[in-house]
Amino acid sequence: MISSLTSVMFGIPTALLLLGYLSNAQAEALQKQQVRRRARRDIDAFQQILLQPFSASDLTSLRAQKSDLDHAVAALRAVPRINGAHRRPLEEVREEIMAWVDQVRPLEADYQQALARMTSQAVGVHASAWIEDLQAHWEELDQGLRFQMSEADQAWLTPVRAAELRKVWVELRSANIVHRIETDVTKWTARTSSIEPATTDETAHRIAALYGGYEREHPFIHDRYKWLSAFGVLMDGADELARLL
C-alpha cells in the first residue's frame, strides 16, 4: 500500500508535468505551422504582385531579363558625357553632340528591345497603382509577419536587407525607365525655337539649343540606372523572403 501511495504521489505529478510539456510543445509546433502557412501565403502574394508588370513567370526568369536591361543601361552610361559646351566653338560642340547621339541611338534601340522583352503590356512598370500595391504588401510583411515570425522563433530577413527594402520605394517612384531618349537633334532645336533667346548672339543661342537638348535627355539614362538598382534590391529581398519558407 505504501509503495502504491508513493508511486501515486510521485507518478501523477510527473505525468502531469510530462503531459503539460507535451501539450506546450504541441501548441508551439502548431503555432509555428500556422505562422509558416501565413508566411507562405503572404510572401507568395508579394512575389505575384512584384511579377505583374513583367513577362516572366518567376523571379529566376525575371532576373535573367533584368540582366539584359542592366547591360543595355551600362552601355548607355559608358558613352562619354559632354561638358563645358558654353565655353567652346559651336562646330566643336555640334560635332561632340552628334557623336553622342550617334552612339546613343543604337544603344537606345537595344535598351527598348530589352525593355519590351522584360515587360508586359498589362501593367506598366511605372504605374503608381502597382508600386502602391507592392509597397502596401511589403509593409504588411515588415510590420505584421515579421513579428509573428520572431515570436515563433522563425528566421527573418537580415537587418541590412530589411533596411534596404524600406528605402527602395522613393527611387521606384521618382525614376522612370520607360521614357524614350530623343535622338533626333532637330526636335531638340524645335523645342527652343519658340522660346525667346537669352542672348542676341545667334551662335550662343544655337549652342544653348543643342546643349539644352542633351541636358534634357541625358538624365533619363541615370534615372534608369537608379530604378534598376532599386528594383535589384527589391528582387534580392524577394529571393531572401522565398528562402525563409
Coordinates of N, CA and C in Angstrom, one line a residue:
M1 N 0.8 -1.2 0.0 CA 0.0 0.0 0.0 C 0.9 1.3 0.0
I2 N 1.9 1.2 0.9 CA 2.8 2.4 1.0 C 3.5 2.6 -0.4
S3 N 3.9 1.5 -1.0 CA 4.6 1.6 -2.3 C 3.6 2.1 -3.3
S4 N 2.4 1.7 -3.3 CA 1.4 2.2 -4.2 C 1.2 3.7 -4.0
L5 N 1.0 4.1 -2.7 CA 0.8 5.5 -2.5 C 2.0 6.4 -2.9
T6 N 3.2 5.8 -2.7 CA 4.4 6.6 -3.1 C 4.4 6.7 -4.6
S7 N 4.0 5.7 -5.3 CA 4.0 5.7 -6.8 C 3.0 6.8 -7.3
V8 N 1.8 6.8 -6.6 CA 0.8 7.8 -7.0 C 1.3 9.2 -6.7
M9 N 1.9 9.4 -5.5 CA 2.4 10.7 -5.1 C 3.4 11.3 -6.1
F10 N 4.3 10.4 -6.6 CA 5.3 10.9 -7.5 C 5.0 10.7 -8.9
G11 N 4.2 9.7 -9.2 CA 3.9 9.4 -10.6 C 2.9 10.4 -11.2
I12 N 1.8 10.7 -10.5 CA 0.8 11.6 -11.0 C 1.4 13.0 -11.3
P13 N 2.1 13.7 -10.4 CA 2.7 15.0 -10.8 C 3.7 14.9 -11.9
T14 N 4.5 13.8 -12.0 CA 5.4 13.6 -13.1 C 4.6 13.5 -14.4
A15 N 3.5 12.7 -14.4 CA 2.7 12.5 -15.6 C 2.1 13.8 -16.0
L16 N 1.6 14.6 -15.0 CA 1.0 15.9 -15.3 C 2.1 16.8 -15.9
L17 N 3.3 16.8 -15.4 CA 4.3 17.7 -15.9 C 4.7 17.2 -17.4
L18 N 4.7 15.9 -17.6 CA 5.0 15.4 -18.9 C 3.9 15.8 -19.9
L19 N 2.7 15.6 -19.4 CA 1.5 16.0 -20.3 C 1.5 17.5 -20.6
G20 N 1.9 18.3 -19.6 CA 1.9 19.7 -19.8 C 3.0 20.1 -20.8
Y21 N 4.2 19.4 -20.7 CA 5.3 19.7 -21.6 C 4.9 19.3 -23.0
L22 N 4.3 18.1 -23.1 CA 3.9 17.7 -24.5 C 2.8 18.6 -25.1
S23 N 1.9 19.1 -24.2 CA 0.8 19.9 -24.7 C 1.4 21.3 -25.1
N24 N 2.4 21.8 -24.4 CA 3.0 23.1 -24.8 C 3.8 22.9 -26.0
A25 N 4.5 21.8 -26.1 CA 5.3 21.5 -27.4 C 4.4 21.4 -28.6
Q26 N 3.2 20.8 -28.4 CA 2.3 20.6 -29.5 C 1.7 22.0 -29.9
A27 N 1.4 22.8 -28.9 CA 0.8 24.1 -29.1 C 1.9 25.0 -29.9
E28 N 3.1 24.9 -29.4 CA 4.2 25.6 -30.1 C 4.4 25.2 -31.5
A29 N 4.4 23.9 -31.7 CA 4.5 23.4 -33.1 C 3.4 23.8 -34.0
L30 N 2.2 23.8 -33.4 CA 1.0 24.3 -34.2 C 1.1 25.8 -34.5
Q31 N 1.6 26.5 -33.5 CA 1.8 28.0 -33.8 C 2.8 28.2 -34.9
K32 N 3.9 27.5 -34.9 CA 4.9 27.6 -35.9 C 4.4 27.2 -37.3
Q33 N 3.6 26.2 -37.3 CA 3.0 25.7 -38.5 C 2.0 26.8 -39.1
Q34 N 1.2 27.4 -38.2 CA 0.3 28.4 -38.7 C 1.0 29.7 -39.2
V35 N 2.1 30.0 -38.5 CA 2.9 31.2 -38.9 C 3.6 30.9 -40.2
R36 N 4.1 29.7 -40.4 CA 4.7 29.4 -41.7 C 3.7 29.3 -42.8
R37 N 2.5 28.9 -42.5 CA 1.5 28.8 -43.5 C 1.1 30.3 -43.9
R38 N 1.0 31.2 -43.0 CA 0.7 32.6 -43.3 C 1.9 33.2 -44.1
A39 N 3.1 32.8 -43.7 CA 4.3 33.4 -44.3 C 4.3 32.9 -45.8
R40 N 4.0 31.7 -46.0 CA 4.0 31.2 -47.4 C 2.9 31.9 -48.2
R41 N 1.8 32.1 -47.7 CA 0.7 32.8 -48.4 C 1.0 34.2 -48.7
D42 N 1.5 35.0 -47.7 CA 1.8 36.4 -47.8 C 3.0 36.7 -48.7
I43 N 4.0 35.8 -48.6 CA 5.2 36.0 -49.4 C 4.9 35.7 -50.9
D44 N 4.2 34.6 -51.1 CA 3.7 34.3 -52.4 C 2.9 35.4 -53.1
A45 N 2.0 36.0 -52.3 CA 1.2 37.1 -52.8 C 2.1 38.3 -53.1
F46 N 3.1 38.6 -52.3 CA 4.1 39.7 -52.6 C 4.8 39.4 -53.9
Q47 N 5.3 38.2 -54.1 CA 6.0 37.9 -55.3 C 5.1 38.0 -56.5
Q48 N 3.9 37.6 -56.4 CA 3.0 37.6 -57.6 C 2.7 39.1 -58.0
I49 N 2.6 40.0 -57.0 CA 2.4 41.4 -57.3 C 3.6 42.0 -57.9
L50 N 4.8 41.6 -57.4 CA 6.0 42.0 -58.0 C 6.2 41.6 -59.5
L51 N 5.7 40.5 -59.8 CA 5.8 40.0 -61.2 C 4.8 40.5 -62.2
Q52 N 3.8 41.2 -61.7 CA 2.6 41.7 -62.5 C 3.0 42.4 -63.8
P53 N 4.0 43.4 -63.7 CA 4.3 44.2 -64.9 C 5.2 43.5 -65.9
F54 N 5.6 42.3 -65.6 CA 6.7 41.7 -66.4 C 6.2 40.4 -67.1
S55 N 6.9 40.0 -68.1 CA 6.5 38.8 -68.9 C 7.0 37.5 -68.2
A56 N 8.0 37.6 -67.3 CA 8.5 36.4 -66.6 C 7.5 35.8 -65.7
S57 N 7.5 34.5 -65.6 CA 6.6 33.8 -64.7 C 7.2 33.6 -63.3
D58 N 8.5 33.8 -63.1 CA 9.1 33.6 -61.8 C 10.3 34.5 -61.7
L59 N 10.8 34.6 -60.5 CA 11.9 35.5 -60.2 C 13.2 35.2 -60.9
T60 N 13.4 33.9 -61.1 CA 14.7 33.5 -61.8 C 14.6 34.0 -63.3
S61 N 13.5 33.8 -64.0 CA 13.4 34.3 -65.3 C 13.5 35.8 -65.4
L62 N 12.8 36.5 -64.4 CA 12.8 37.9 -64.4 C 14.3 38.5 -64.1
R63 N 15.0 37.8 -63.3 CA 16.4 38.2 -63.1 C 17.2 38.1 -64.3
A64 N 17.0 37.1 -65.1 CA 17.8 37.0 -66.4 C 17.4 38.1 -67.3
Q65 N 16.1 38.4 -67.4 CA 15.7 39.5 -68.3 C 16.2 40.9 -67.8
K66 N 16.2 41.0 -66.5 CA 16.7 42.3 -65.9 C 18.2 42.4 -66.2
S67 N 18.9 41.3 -66.3 CA 20.3 41.4 -66.6 C 20.6 41.9 -68.0
D68 N 19.7 41.6 -68.9 CA 19.8 42.2 -70.3 C 19.6 43.7 -70.2
L69 N 18.7 44.1 -69.4 CA 18.4 45.5 -69.3 C 19.5 46.2 -68.6
D70 N 20.1 45.6 -67.6 CA 21.2 46.2 -66.9 C 22.4 46.4 -67.9
H71 N 22.7 45.4 -68.7 CA 23.8 45.6 -69.7 C 23.5 46.7 -70.7
A72 N 22.2 46.9 -71.1 CA 21.8 47.9 -72.0 C 22.1 49.3 -71.4
V73 N 21.7 49.4 -70.1 CA 21.9 50.7 -69.4 C 23.4 51.0 -69.2
A74 N 24.1 49.9 -68.8 CA 25.6 50.1 -68.6 C 26.2 50.6 -69.9
A75 N 25.8 50.1 -71.1 CA 26.3 50.6 -72.4 C 26.0 52.1 -72.6
L76 N 24.8 52.5 -72.2 CA 24.4 53.9 -72.4 C 25.2 54.8 -71.5
R77 N 25.4 54.3 -70.2 CA 26.2 55.1 -69.3 C 27.6 55.2 -69.6
A78 N 28.1 54.3 -70.4 CA 29.5 54.3 -70.8 C 29.8 55.3 -71.9
V79 N 28.8 55.9 -72.6 CA 29.0 56.9 -73.6 C 29.5 58.1 -72.9
P80 N 30.7 58.7 -73.3 CA 31.2 59.8 -72.6 C 30.3 61.0 -72.6
R81 N 30.3 61.7 -71.4 CA 29.5 62.9 -71.2 C 30.0 64.1 -71.9
I82 N 29.2 65.1 -72.1 CA 29.6 66.3 -72.8 C 29.6 67.4 -71.7
N83 N 30.7 68.1 -71.6 CA 30.9 69.1 -70.5 C 31.4 70.4 -71.2
G84 N 31.1 71.5 -70.5 CA 31.7 72.8 -70.9 C 31.3 73.3 -72.3
A85 N 30.1 72.9 -72.8 CA 29.7 73.3 -74.1 C 29.7 74.8 -74.3
H86 N 29.3 75.6 -73.3 CA 29.2 77.0 -73.5 C 30.5 77.7 -73.7
R87 N 31.6 77.1 -73.4 CA 32.9 77.7 -73.5 C 33.7 77.3 -74.7
R88 N 33.0 76.6 -75.6 CA 33.7 76.1 -76.8 C 33.0 76.5 -78.1
P89 N 33.8 76.4 -79.2 CA 33.2 76.8 -80.5 C 32.0 76.0 -80.9
L90 N 31.0 76.6 -81.6 CA 29.8 75.9 -81.9 C 30.0 74.6 -82.7
E91 N 30.9 74.6 -83.7 CA 31.1 73.5 -84.5 C 31.7 72.3 -83.7
E92 N 32.6 72.6 -82.7 CA 33.1 71.6 -81.9 C 32.0 71.0 -81.0
V93 N 31.1 71.8 -80.5 CA 30.1 71.3 -79.6 C 29.1 70.5 -80.5
R94 N 28.8 71.0 -81.7 CA 27.8 70.3 -82.5 C 28.4 68.9 -82.9
E95 N 29.7 68.8 -83.2 CA 30.3 67.5 -83.5 C 30.3 66.6 -82.3
E96 N 30.5 67.1 -81.1 CA 30.5 66.2 -80.0 C 29.1 65.7 -79.6
I97 N 28.2 66.6 -79.8 CA 26.8 66.2 -79.5 C 26.3 65.2 -80.6
M98 N 26.6 65.4 -81.8 CA 26.2 64.5 -82.8 C 26.9 63.1 -82.6
A99 N 28.2 63.1 -82.2 CA 28.9 61.9 -81.9 C 28.2 61.2 -80.7
W100 N 27.7 61.9 -79.7 CA 27.0 61.3 -78.6 C 25.7 60.7 -79.1
V101 N 24.9 61.4 -79.9 CA 23.7 60.9 -80.5 C 23.9 59.7 -81.3
D102 N 24.9 59.7 -82.1 CA 25.2 58.5 -83.0 C 25.5 57.3 -82.2
Q103 N 26.2 57.5 -81.0 CA 26.5 56.3 -80.1 C 25.2 55.9 -79.4
V104 N 24.4 56.8 -79.0 CA 23.3 56.5 -78.1 C 22.1 55.9 -78.9
R105 N 22.0 56.3 -80.2 CA 20.8 55.8 -81.0 C 20.7 54.3 -81.0
P106 N 21.8 53.6 -81.4 CA 21.6 52.1 -81.5 C 21.5 51.5 -80.1
L107 N 22.2 52.1 -79.1 CA 22.1 51.6 -77.8 C 20.8 51.8 -77.2
E108 N 20.1 52.9 -77.5 CA 18.7 53.1 -77.1 C 17.8 52.1 -77.7
A109 N 18.0 51.7 -79.0 CA 17.2 50.7 -79.6 C 17.4 49.4 -78.9
D110 N 18.6 49.0 -78.5 CA 18.9 47.8 -77.8 C 18.1 47.8 -76.4
Y111 N 18.2 49.0 -75.8 CA 17.5 49.1 -74.5 C 16.0 48.9 -74.6
Q112 N 15.4 49.5 -75.6 CA 14.0 49.4 -75.8 C 13.6 48.0 -76.1
Q113 N 14.4 47.3 -76.9 CA 14.1 45.9 -77.2 C 14.2 45.0 -75.9
A114 N 15.2 45.3 -75.1 CA 15.3 44.5 -73.8 C 14.2 44.8 -72.9
L115 N 13.7 46.1 -72.9 CA 12.6 46.5 -72.0 C 11.3 45.8 -72.5
A116 N 11.1 45.8 -73.8 CA 9.9 45.2 -74.4 C 9.9 43.7 -74.0
R117 N 11.0 43.0 -74.1 CA 11.1 41.6 -73.7 C 10.8 41.4 -72.3
M118 N 11.2 42.3 -71.4 CA 11.0 42.1 -70.0 C 9.6 42.4 -69.5
T119 N 9.0 43.4 -70.1 CA 7.8 44.0 -69.6 C 6.6 43.4 -70.3
S120 N 5.4 43.5 -69.6 CA 4.1 43.0 -70.1 C 3.3 44.3 -70.4
Q121 N 2.4 44.1 -71.3 CA 1.5 45.3 -71.7 C 0.4 45.5 -70.6
A122 N 0.2 44.5 -69.8 CA -0.9 44.5 -68.8 C -0.8 45.6 -67.8
V123 N 0.4 45.7 -67.2 CA 0.7 46.7 -66.1 C 2.0 47.4 -66.4
G124 N 2.0 48.7 -66.4 CA 3.2 49.5 -66.7 C 4.1 49.4 -65.5
V125 N 5.4 49.3 -65.7 CA 6.4 49.3 -64.6 C 6.5 50.6 -63.9
H126 N 6.0 51.7 -64.5 CA 6.0 53.0 -63.8 C 4.6 53.3 -63.3
A127 N 3.7 52.3 -63.3 CA 2.3 52.6 -62.8 C 2.3 52.8 -61.3
S128 N 1.8 53.9 -60.9 CA 1.8 54.2 -59.4 C 0.9 53.2 -58.7
A129 N -0.2 52.7 -59.3 CA -1.0 51.7 -58.6 C -0.3 50.5 -58.2
W130 N 0.6 50.0 -59.2 CA 1.4 48.8 -59.0 C 2.4 49.0 -57.8
I131 N 3.0 50.1 -57.8 CA 4.0 50.4 -56.8 C 3.4 50.6 -55.4
E132 N 2.2 51.2 -55.4 CA 1.4 51.4 -54.1 C 1.0 50.0 -53.6
D133 N 0.6 49.2 -54.5 CA 0.1 47.8 -54.0 C 1.3 47.0 -53.5
L134 N 2.4 47.1 -54.2 CA 3.6 46.4 -53.8 C 4.1 46.8 -52.5
Q135 N 4.2 48.2 -52.3 CA 4.7 48.7 -51.1 C 3.7 48.3 -49.9
A136 N 2.4 48.4 -50.1 CA 1.5 48.0 -49.1 C 1.7 46.6 -48.6
H137 N 1.9 45.7 -49.6 CA 2.1 44.3 -49.2 C 3.5 44.1 -48.5
W138 N 4.5 44.9 -48.9 CA 5.8 44.8 -48.2 C 5.6 45.3 -46.7
E139 N 4.8 46.3 -46.5 CA 4.7 46.8 -45.2 C 3.9 45.9 -44.3
E140 N 3.0 45.1 -44.9 CA 2.3 44.1 -44.2 C 3.2 43.0 -43.7
L141 N 4.2 42.6 -44.6 CA 5.2 41.7 -44.2 C 6.1 42.2 -43.1
D142 N 6.5 43.4 -43.3 CA 7.5 44.0 -42.4 C 6.9 44.4 -41.0
Q143 N 5.7 44.8 -41.0 CA 5.1 45.3 -39.8 C 4.2 44.2 -39.1
G144 N 3.9 43.2 -39.8 CA 3.0 42.2 -39.3 C 3.7 40.8 -39.2
L145 N 4.0 40.3 -40.3 CA 4.5 38.9 -40.4 C 5.9 38.8 -39.7
R146 N 6.7 39.9 -39.8 CA 8.0 39.8 -39.1 C 7.9 39.5 -37.6
F147 N 7.0 40.2 -37.0 CA 6.8 40.0 -35.5 C 6.3 38.6 -35.2
Q148 N 5.4 38.1 -36.0 CA 4.9 36.7 -35.8 C 6.0 35.7 -36.0
M149 N 6.8 35.9 -37.0 CA 8.0 35.0 -37.2 C 8.9 35.0 -36.1
S150 N 9.2 36.2 -35.5 CA 10.1 36.3 -34.4 C 9.5 35.6 -33.1
E151 N 8.2 35.8 -32.9 CA 7.6 35.2 -31.7 C 7.6 33.6 -31.9
A152 N 7.6 33.1 -33.1 CA 7.6 31.7 -33.3 C 9.0 31.2 -33.6
D153 N 10.0 32.0 -33.2 CA 11.4 31.6 -33.4 C 11.8 31.2 -34.8
Q154 N 11.2 31.9 -35.8 CA 11.4 31.7 -37.2 C 12.4 32.7 -37.7
A155 N 13.2 32.4 -38.7 CA 14.2 33.3 -39.3 C 13.4 34.4 -40.1
W156 N 14.1 35.5 -40.2 CA 13.5 36.6 -41.0 C 14.7 37.2 -41.8
L157 N 14.3 38.3 -42.6 CA 15.4 38.9 -43.4 C 16.5 39.5 -42.5
T158 N 17.7 39.5 -43.1 CA 18.8 40.2 -42.3 C 18.5 41.6 -42.1
P159 N 18.9 42.2 -41.0 CA 18.7 43.7 -40.8 C 19.1 44.6 -42.0
V160 N 20.2 44.3 -42.6 CA 20.6 45.1 -43.7 C 19.6 45.0 -44.9
R161 N 19.2 43.8 -45.2 CA 18.2 43.6 -46.3 C 16.9 44.3 -46.0
A162 N 16.4 44.2 -44.8 CA 15.2 44.8 -44.4 C 15.3 46.3 -44.5
A163 N 16.4 46.9 -44.0 CA 16.6 48.3 -44.1 C 16.7 48.8 -45.6
E164 N 17.3 48.0 -46.4 CA 17.3 48.4 -47.9 C 15.9 48.4 -48.5
L165 N 15.1 47.4 -48.1 CA 13.8 47.3 -48.7 C 12.9 48.5 -48.3
R166 N 13.2 49.1 -47.1 CA 12.4 50.2 -46.7 C 12.7 51.5 -47.4
K167 N 13.8 51.5 -48.2 CA 14.3 52.7 -48.8 C 14.0 52.7 -50.3
V168 N 13.7 51.6 -50.9 CA 13.6 51.5 -52.4 C 12.5 52.2 -53.0
W169 N 11.4 52.5 -52.2 CA 10.2 53.0 -52.8 C 10.3 54.4 -53.4
V170 N 11.1 55.2 -52.8 CA 11.3 56.6 -53.4 C 11.9 56.5 -54.8
E171 N 12.9 55.7 -54.9 CA 13.6 55.5 -56.2 C 12.6 54.9 -57.3
L172 N 11.8 54.0 -56.9 CA 10.9 53.4 -57.8 C 9.9 54.4 -58.3
R173 N 9.5 55.3 -57.4 CA 8.5 56.3 -57.8 C 9.2 57.5 -58.6
S174 N 10.4 57.9 -58.3 CA 10.9 59.1 -58.8 C 11.6 58.8 -60.2
A175 N 12.2 57.6 -60.4 CA 12.9 57.4 -61.6 C 12.0 56.7 -62.6
N176 N 12.3 56.9 -63.9 CA 11.4 56.4 -65.0 C 12.2 55.6 -66.0
I177 N 11.9 54.4 -66.2 CA 12.7 53.6 -67.1 C 12.0 53.4 -68.5
V178 N 10.8 54.0 -68.6 CA 10.0 53.8 -69.9 C 10.1 54.9 -70.8
H179 N 10.6 56.1 -70.3 CA 10.7 57.3 -71.2 C 11.8 57.0 -72.3
R180 N 11.4 57.3 -73.5 CA 12.4 57.1 -74.6 C 13.3 58.3 -74.7
I181 N 14.6 58.0 -75.0 CA 15.5 59.1 -75.2 C 15.4 59.6 -76.6
E182 N 15.2 60.9 -76.7 CA 15.0 61.5 -78.1 C 16.4 61.7 -78.7
T183 N 16.6 61.1 -79.8 CA 17.9 61.2 -80.5 C 17.8 62.0 -81.8
D184 N 16.7 62.6 -82.1 CA 16.5 63.5 -83.2 C 16.8 64.9 -82.8
V185 N 18.0 65.4 -83.2 CA 18.5 66.7 -82.8 C 17.6 67.8 -83.3
T186 N 17.0 67.6 -84.5 CA 16.1 68.7 -85.0 C 14.9 68.9 -84.0
K187 N 14.5 67.9 -83.3 CA 13.4 68.1 -82.3 C 13.9 68.8 -81.1
W188 N 15.2 68.7 -80.8 CA 15.8 69.5 -79.7 C 15.7 71.0 -80.0
T189 N 16.2 71.3 -81.2 CA 16.2 72.7 -81.6 C 14.8 73.3 -81.8
A190 N 13.9 72.4 -82.3 CA 12.5 72.8 -82.5 C 11.9 73.2 -81.1
R191 N 12.2 72.6 -80.1 CA 11.7 72.9 -78.8 C 12.1 74.3 -78.3
T192 N 13.3 74.7 -78.7 CA 13.8 76.0 -78.3 C 13.5 77.1 -79.2
S193 N 13.0 76.8 -80.4 CA 12.7 77.8 -81.4 C 11.6 78.8 -81.0
S194 N 10.7 78.3 -80.2 CA 9.6 79.1 -79.8 C 9.9 79.9 -78.5
I195 N 11.1 79.6 -77.9 CA 11.5 80.3 -76.7 C 12.3 81.5 -77.0
E196 N 12.1 82.6 -76.3 CA 12.8 83.9 -76.6 C 14.3 83.6 -76.2
P197 N 15.2 83.9 -77.2 CA 16.6 83.7 -76.9 C 17.1 84.5 -75.7
A198 N 18.0 83.9 -74.9 CA 18.5 84.5 -73.7 C 19.6 85.5 -74.1
T199 N 20.1 85.5 -75.3 CA 21.1 86.3 -75.8 C 20.8 86.7 -77.3
T200 N 21.4 87.8 -77.7 CA 21.2 88.2 -79.2 C 22.3 87.5 -80.0
D201 N 23.2 86.8 -79.4 CA 24.3 86.1 -80.1 C 23.7 84.8 -80.6
E202 N 23.6 84.8 -82.0 CA 23.0 83.6 -82.6 C 23.8 82.4 -82.4
T203 N 25.1 82.5 -82.4 CA 25.9 81.3 -82.2 C 25.7 80.7 -80.7
A204 N 25.7 81.6 -79.8 CA 25.5 81.2 -78.4 C 24.1 80.6 -78.2
H205 N 23.1 81.1 -79.0 CA 21.8 80.6 -78.9 C 21.7 79.2 -79.5
R206 N 22.4 78.9 -80.6 CA 22.4 77.6 -81.2 C 23.1 76.6 -80.3
I207 N 24.2 77.1 -79.6 CA 24.9 76.2 -78.7 C 24.0 75.8 -77.6
A208 N 23.3 76.8 -77.0 CA 22.4 76.6 -75.9 C 21.2 75.6 -76.3
A209 N 20.8 75.7 -77.6 CA 19.7 74.8 -78.0 C 20.2 73.4 -78.1
L210 N 21.4 73.2 -78.7 CA 21.9 71.9 -78.8 C 22.2 71.3 -77.4
Y211 N 22.9 72.0 -76.6 CA 23.3 71.5 -75.3 C 22.1 71.4 -74.4
G212 N 21.1 72.2 -74.5 CA 19.9 72.1 -73.8 C 19.2 70.8 -74.1
G213 N 19.2 70.4 -75.3 CA 18.6 69.1 -75.7 C 19.3 68.0 -75.1
Y214 N 20.6 68.0 -75.1 CA 21.4 67.0 -74.5 C 21.1 66.9 -73.0
E215 N 21.1 68.1 -72.3 CA 20.8 68.1 -70.9 C 19.5 67.6 -70.5
R216 N 18.5 67.7 -71.4 CA 17.2 67.2 -71.1 C 17.2 65.6 -71.2
E217 N 17.9 65.1 -72.2 CA 17.8 63.6 -72.5 C 18.8 62.8 -71.6
H218 N 19.9 63.4 -71.3 CA 21.0 62.6 -70.6 C 20.5 62.1 -69.3
P219 N 19.8 62.9 -68.4 CA 19.5 62.4 -67.1 C 18.6 61.2 -67.1
F220 N 17.9 60.9 -68.2 CA 17.0 59.7 -68.2 C 17.8 58.4 -68.1
I221 N 19.1 58.5 -68.6 CA 19.9 57.3 -68.5 C 20.2 57.0 -67.0
H222 N 20.5 58.1 -66.3 CA 20.8 57.9 -64.9 C 19.5 57.5 -64.1
D223 N 18.4 58.0 -64.5 CA 17.1 57.6 -63.9 C 16.9 56.1 -64.1
R224 N 17.2 55.5 -65.3 CA 17.1 54.1 -65.5 C 18.0 53.3 -64.6
Y225 N 19.2 53.8 -64.4 CA 20.2 53.1 -63.5 C 19.7 53.1 -62.1
K226 N 19.1 54.3 -61.6 CA 18.6 54.3 -60.3 C 17.4 53.4 -60.1
W227 N 16.5 53.3 -61.0 CA 15.4 52.5 -60.9 C 15.8 51.0 -60.9
L228 N 16.6 50.6 -61.8 CA 17.0 49.2 -61.9 C 17.8 48.8 -60.6
S229 N 18.6 49.7 -60.1 CA 19.3 49.4 -58.8 C 18.4 49.2 -57.7
A230 N 17.3 50.0 -57.6 CA 16.3 49.9 -56.5 C 15.6 48.6 -56.8
F231 N 15.2 48.3 -58.0 CA 14.5 47.1 -58.3 C 15.3 45.8 -58.0
G232 N 16.6 45.9 -58.2 CA 17.5 44.8 -57.9 C 17.5 44.5 -56.4
V233 N 17.5 45.6 -55.6 CA 17.4 45.4 -54.2 C 16.1 44.7 -53.8
L234 N 15.0 45.1 -54.5 CA 13.7 44.5 -54.3 C 13.7 43.0 -54.6
M235 N 14.3 42.7 -55.8 CA 14.4 41.3 -56.2 C 15.2 40.4 -55.2
D236 N 16.3 41.0 -54.7 CA 17.2 40.3 -53.7 C 16.4 40.0 -52.5
G237 N 15.6 41.0 -52.1 CA 14.7 40.9 -50.9 C 13.7 39.8 -51.1
A238 N 13.1 39.8 -52.3 CA 12.1 38.7 -52.6 C 12.7 37.4 -52.6
D239 N 13.9 37.2 -53.1 CA 14.6 35.9 -53.1 C 14.9 35.5 -51.7
E240 N 15.3 36.5 -50.8 CA 15.6 36.1 -49.4 C 14.4 35.7 -48.7
L241 N 13.2 36.4 -49.0 CA 12.0 36.0 -48.4 C 11.6 34.6 -48.8
A242 N 11.8 34.3 -50.0 CA 11.4 32.9 -50.5 C 12.2 31.8 -49.8
R243 N 13.5 32.2 -49.5 CA 14.3 31.1 -48.8 C 13.9 30.9 -47.3
L244 N 13.0 31.8 -46.8 CA 12.5 31.6 -45.5 C 11.5 30.5 -45.4
L245 N 10.9 30.1 -46.5 CA 9.8 29.2 -46.5 C 10.3 27.7 -46.4

